[in-house]
Structure formats: structure tokens, C-alpha cells
Coordinates of C-alpha atoms in Angstrom, one line a residue:
M1 CA 2.1 13.2 -6.9
D2 CA 4.4 13.4 -10.0
T3 CA 2.7 12.8 -13.3
Y4 CA 3.5 9.7 -15.2
E5 CA 5.0 11.6 -18.1
E6 CA 7.8 12.9 -15.8
H7 CA 9.1 9.4 -15.3
S8 CA 11.4 7.7 -17.7
P9 CA 9.7 4.8 -19.5
H10 CA 13.0 2.9 -19.1
R11 CA 12.9 2.9 -15.3
S12 CA 11.0 0.2 -13.6
L13 CA 8.6 0.9 -10.8
R14 CA 11.0 -1.0 -8.6
Q15 CA 13.8 1.4 -9.6
E16 CA 11.5 4.3 -8.8
L17 CA 10.7 2.9 -5.3
E18 CA 14.4 2.4 -4.6
E19 CA 15.3 5.9 -5.7
A20 CA 12.5 7.3 -3.6
C21 CA 13.8 5.5 -0.6
L22 CA 17.3 6.9 -1.3
T23 CA 16.1 10.5 -1.7
G24 CA 14.0 10.1 1.5
N25 CA 16.9 8.7 3.4
I26 CA 14.8 5.7 4.1
R27 CA 16.8 2.7 5.5
D28 CA 15.9 -0.7 6.7
H29 CA 12.9 -1.0 4.3
E30 CA 13.6 -4.6 3.1
V31 CA 11.1 -7.2 4.0
P32 CA 12.3 -10.8 4.1
A33 CA 10.2 -13.6 2.5
T34 CA 8.1 -11.2 0.5
E35 CA 6.4 -14.0 -1.4
E36 CA 5.2 -15.5 1.9
V37 CA 3.9 -12.1 3.1
I38 CA 2.0 -11.7 -0.2
R39 CA 0.5 -15.2 0.1
A40 CA -0.5 -14.6 3.7
I41 CA -2.3 -11.3 2.9
E42 CA -4.0 -12.8 -0.1
S43 CA -5.2 -15.8 1.9
M44 CA -6.6 -13.6 4.6
Y45 CA -8.1 -10.7 2.6
V46 CA -8.7 -11.7 -1.0
D47 CA -11.3 -14.0 -2.5
G48 CA -10.3 -15.9 -5.6
V49 CA -7.7 -14.6 -8.0
P50 CA -8.9 -11.1 -9.2
R51 CA -6.8 -9.0 -11.5
A52 CA -6.4 -6.5 -8.5
W53 CA -6.9 -7.4 -4.8
W54 CA -9.3 -4.5 -4.2
L55 CA -11.9 -6.1 -6.5
E56 CA -12.4 -9.0 -4.2
L57 CA -11.5 -7.9 -0.7
R58 CA -13.0 -9.6 2.4
H59 CA -13.7 -8.0 5.8
V60 CA -14.4 -4.5 4.5
V61 CA -15.4 -2.2 7.3
H62 CA -15.1 1.2 5.6
R63 CA -14.9 2.8 2.2
Q64 CA -14.0 6.4 1.5
H65 CA -13.6 8.2 -1.8
S66 CA -11.3 11.1 -2.6
D67 CA -11.1 13.2 -5.7
D68 CA -7.9 14.8 -4.6
D69 CA -4.7 14.0 -6.5
Q70 CA -2.8 14.0 -3.2
S71 CA -5.2 11.8 -1.3
Y72 CA -2.3 9.8 0.0
M73 CA -1.4 12.7 2.2
G74 CA -4.4 11.6 4.4
I75 CA -3.4 8.0 5.0
E76 CA -2.2 8.7 8.5
H77 CA -5.5 10.1 9.5
I78 CA -7.3 7.1 7.9
V79 CA -5.1 4.6 9.7
L80 CA -5.5 6.3 13.0
Q81 CA -9.2 6.6 12.7
Y82 CA -10.1 3.2 11.2
C83 CA -7.2 0.8 11.7
D84 CA -5.0 1.5 14.7
P85 CA -5.7 4.6 16.9
D86 CA -2.7 3.7 19.1
M87 CA -0.1 3.4 16.3
R88 CA 3.3 5.0 17.0
A89 CA 4.6 7.5 14.5
N90 CA 7.8 5.5 13.9
Q91 CA 6.1 2.2 13.6
K92 CA 6.9 0.3 10.4
L93 CA 4.1 -1.3 8.4
L94 CA 3.9 -3.5 5.4
F95 CA 3.7 -1.3 2.2
I96 CA 2.6 -3.4 -0.7
V97 CA 2.9 -1.8 -4.2
D98 CA 0.8 -3.3 -6.9
E99 CA 2.6 -3.1 -10.2
D100 CA 0.1 -3.4 -13.1
N101 CA -1.8 -6.2 -11.2
E102 CA 1.1 -8.5 -12.1
R103 CA 3.7 -8.2 -9.3
H104 CA 3.8 -6.9 -5.8
H105 CA 6.7 -5.1 -4.1
V106 CA 6.7 -5.2 -0.3
L107 CA 8.6 -2.6 1.8
A108 CA 8.6 -2.0 5.6
L109 CA 7.9 1.8 6.0
T110 CA 6.4 4.3 8.4
L111 CA 3.4 6.2 7.2
D112 CA 5.5 9.3 6.7
E113 CA 8.0 7.3 4.6
M114 CA 5.0 5.9 2.6
V115 CA 3.8 9.4 1.8
H116 CA 7.3 10.4 0.6
V117 CA 7.6 7.3 -1.6
I118 CA 4.1 7.7 -3.1
A119 CA 4.8 11.4 -3.9
E120 CA 8.1 10.6 -5.6
C121 CA 6.9 7.8 -7.9
R122 CA 4.4 7.4 -10.8
F123 CA 0.9 6.5 -9.9
F124 CA 0.4 3.0 -8.5
E125 CA -2.2 1.2 -6.4
Y126 CA -1.0 0.3 -2.9
Y127 CA -1.9 -1.6 0.2
I128 CA -0.8 -1.0 3.8
C129 CA -1.0 -3.9 6.2
S130 CA -0.2 -4.2 9.9
N131 CA 2.6 -6.5 10.7
D132 CA 0.2 -8.9 12.5
Y133 CA -2.1 -8.9 9.4
G134 CA -4.9 -7.5 11.6
W135 CA -5.9 -4.8 9.1
L136 CA -5.4 -3.9 5.5
L137 CA -5.9 -0.5 3.8
C138 CA -6.0 0.0 0.0
E139 CA -6.0 3.0 -2.2
N140 CA -7.1 2.0 -5.7
E141 CA -6.9 3.8 -9.1
H142 CA -10.4 5.4 -8.5
G143 CA -9.2 7.3 -5.4
E144 CA -11.1 5.0 -3.1
F145 CA -9.7 3.9 0.2
I146 CA -10.9 0.5 1.4
I147 CA -10.3 -0.6 5.0
C148 CA -10.5 -4.2 5.9
K149 CA -10.2 -5.7 9.4
R150 CA -10.1 -9.3 10.4
S151 CA -12.4 -10.3 13.3
G152 CA -10.9 -12.1 16.3
L153 CA -12.7 -15.3 15.2
D154 CA -11.2 -15.3 11.7
T155 CA -8.2 -17.6 11.0
A156 CA -6.1 -17.9 8.0

């Protein structure tokens, strides 16, 4: 992952995300009604109003720590092992970027596209969610992956 110093302080994270999509030839990444998506995920997976979602996640089924600066390279393995073993390589998922615990950007990306975007941008915490909101994966600032899955009995 690029170091923060390599990024211009005048570029917003949103600009970095857009540029990473351009350099990765990533198209069709827009998610309509992003505020509704964010509210839906929060209502299903987050208790209260924490400064960062990962501090108050519900339905945690697995935690895994990594000291590797490129831990994001392993997200496909984690998703296939703990979230969706039958996921297709070209399947788009919700990629939620947490910008300083104040705003979230939501993109529709494949796992390979996510790896490219993460590698091209400054550090940020992120969440990956299935389109049916059945599972949520987080990588936080401590190199911890947190996997949450909703039970079949749980309703939003």
C-alpha cells in the first residue's frame, strides 16, 4: 500500500478512489442511494453510534489479526473461507470506505478491484458487504479483520 506521505494533502480520499478506479479501468462502480445503503448496514450490524463501526459490531463470527502492511491482499481468501465459499470472481460487492469516521463512500467492486483500489490509495478503514447484507467484513486500523454474519432469524 502506498504510504500516506506519497499522496497530496490537497486531494480528497474521494478523488483518490476515483483516480484508482480510472487507473484500474474499473467501470460501473457507482452505487445508487448510498445513504440508504449505509443506514441499512448500520441498522443491521452496528450498535449505537460509535466513532467507527468496527467498535460496536454485532454478529461477529470471526476475528483475524495481520501484521502485514499488505493484509488486504488476502481478502479474497477470507471472504471465500468465512463469508461466501461460492462467490464468483466477477461478483460485485459493496465496498464501504470509512473516511476519518465521518463519512462513508460506497462503491460496487469485485474483490480484485477492491485490492487495486486499496493499493492505490492512502490508508483507510473499509468494510465489504454482500449485496443482500448477509455478511460484513471489516479491516480496521489495527490490521484486524472482523467478519460478521446475520443469522436467518435476524431481521432489520
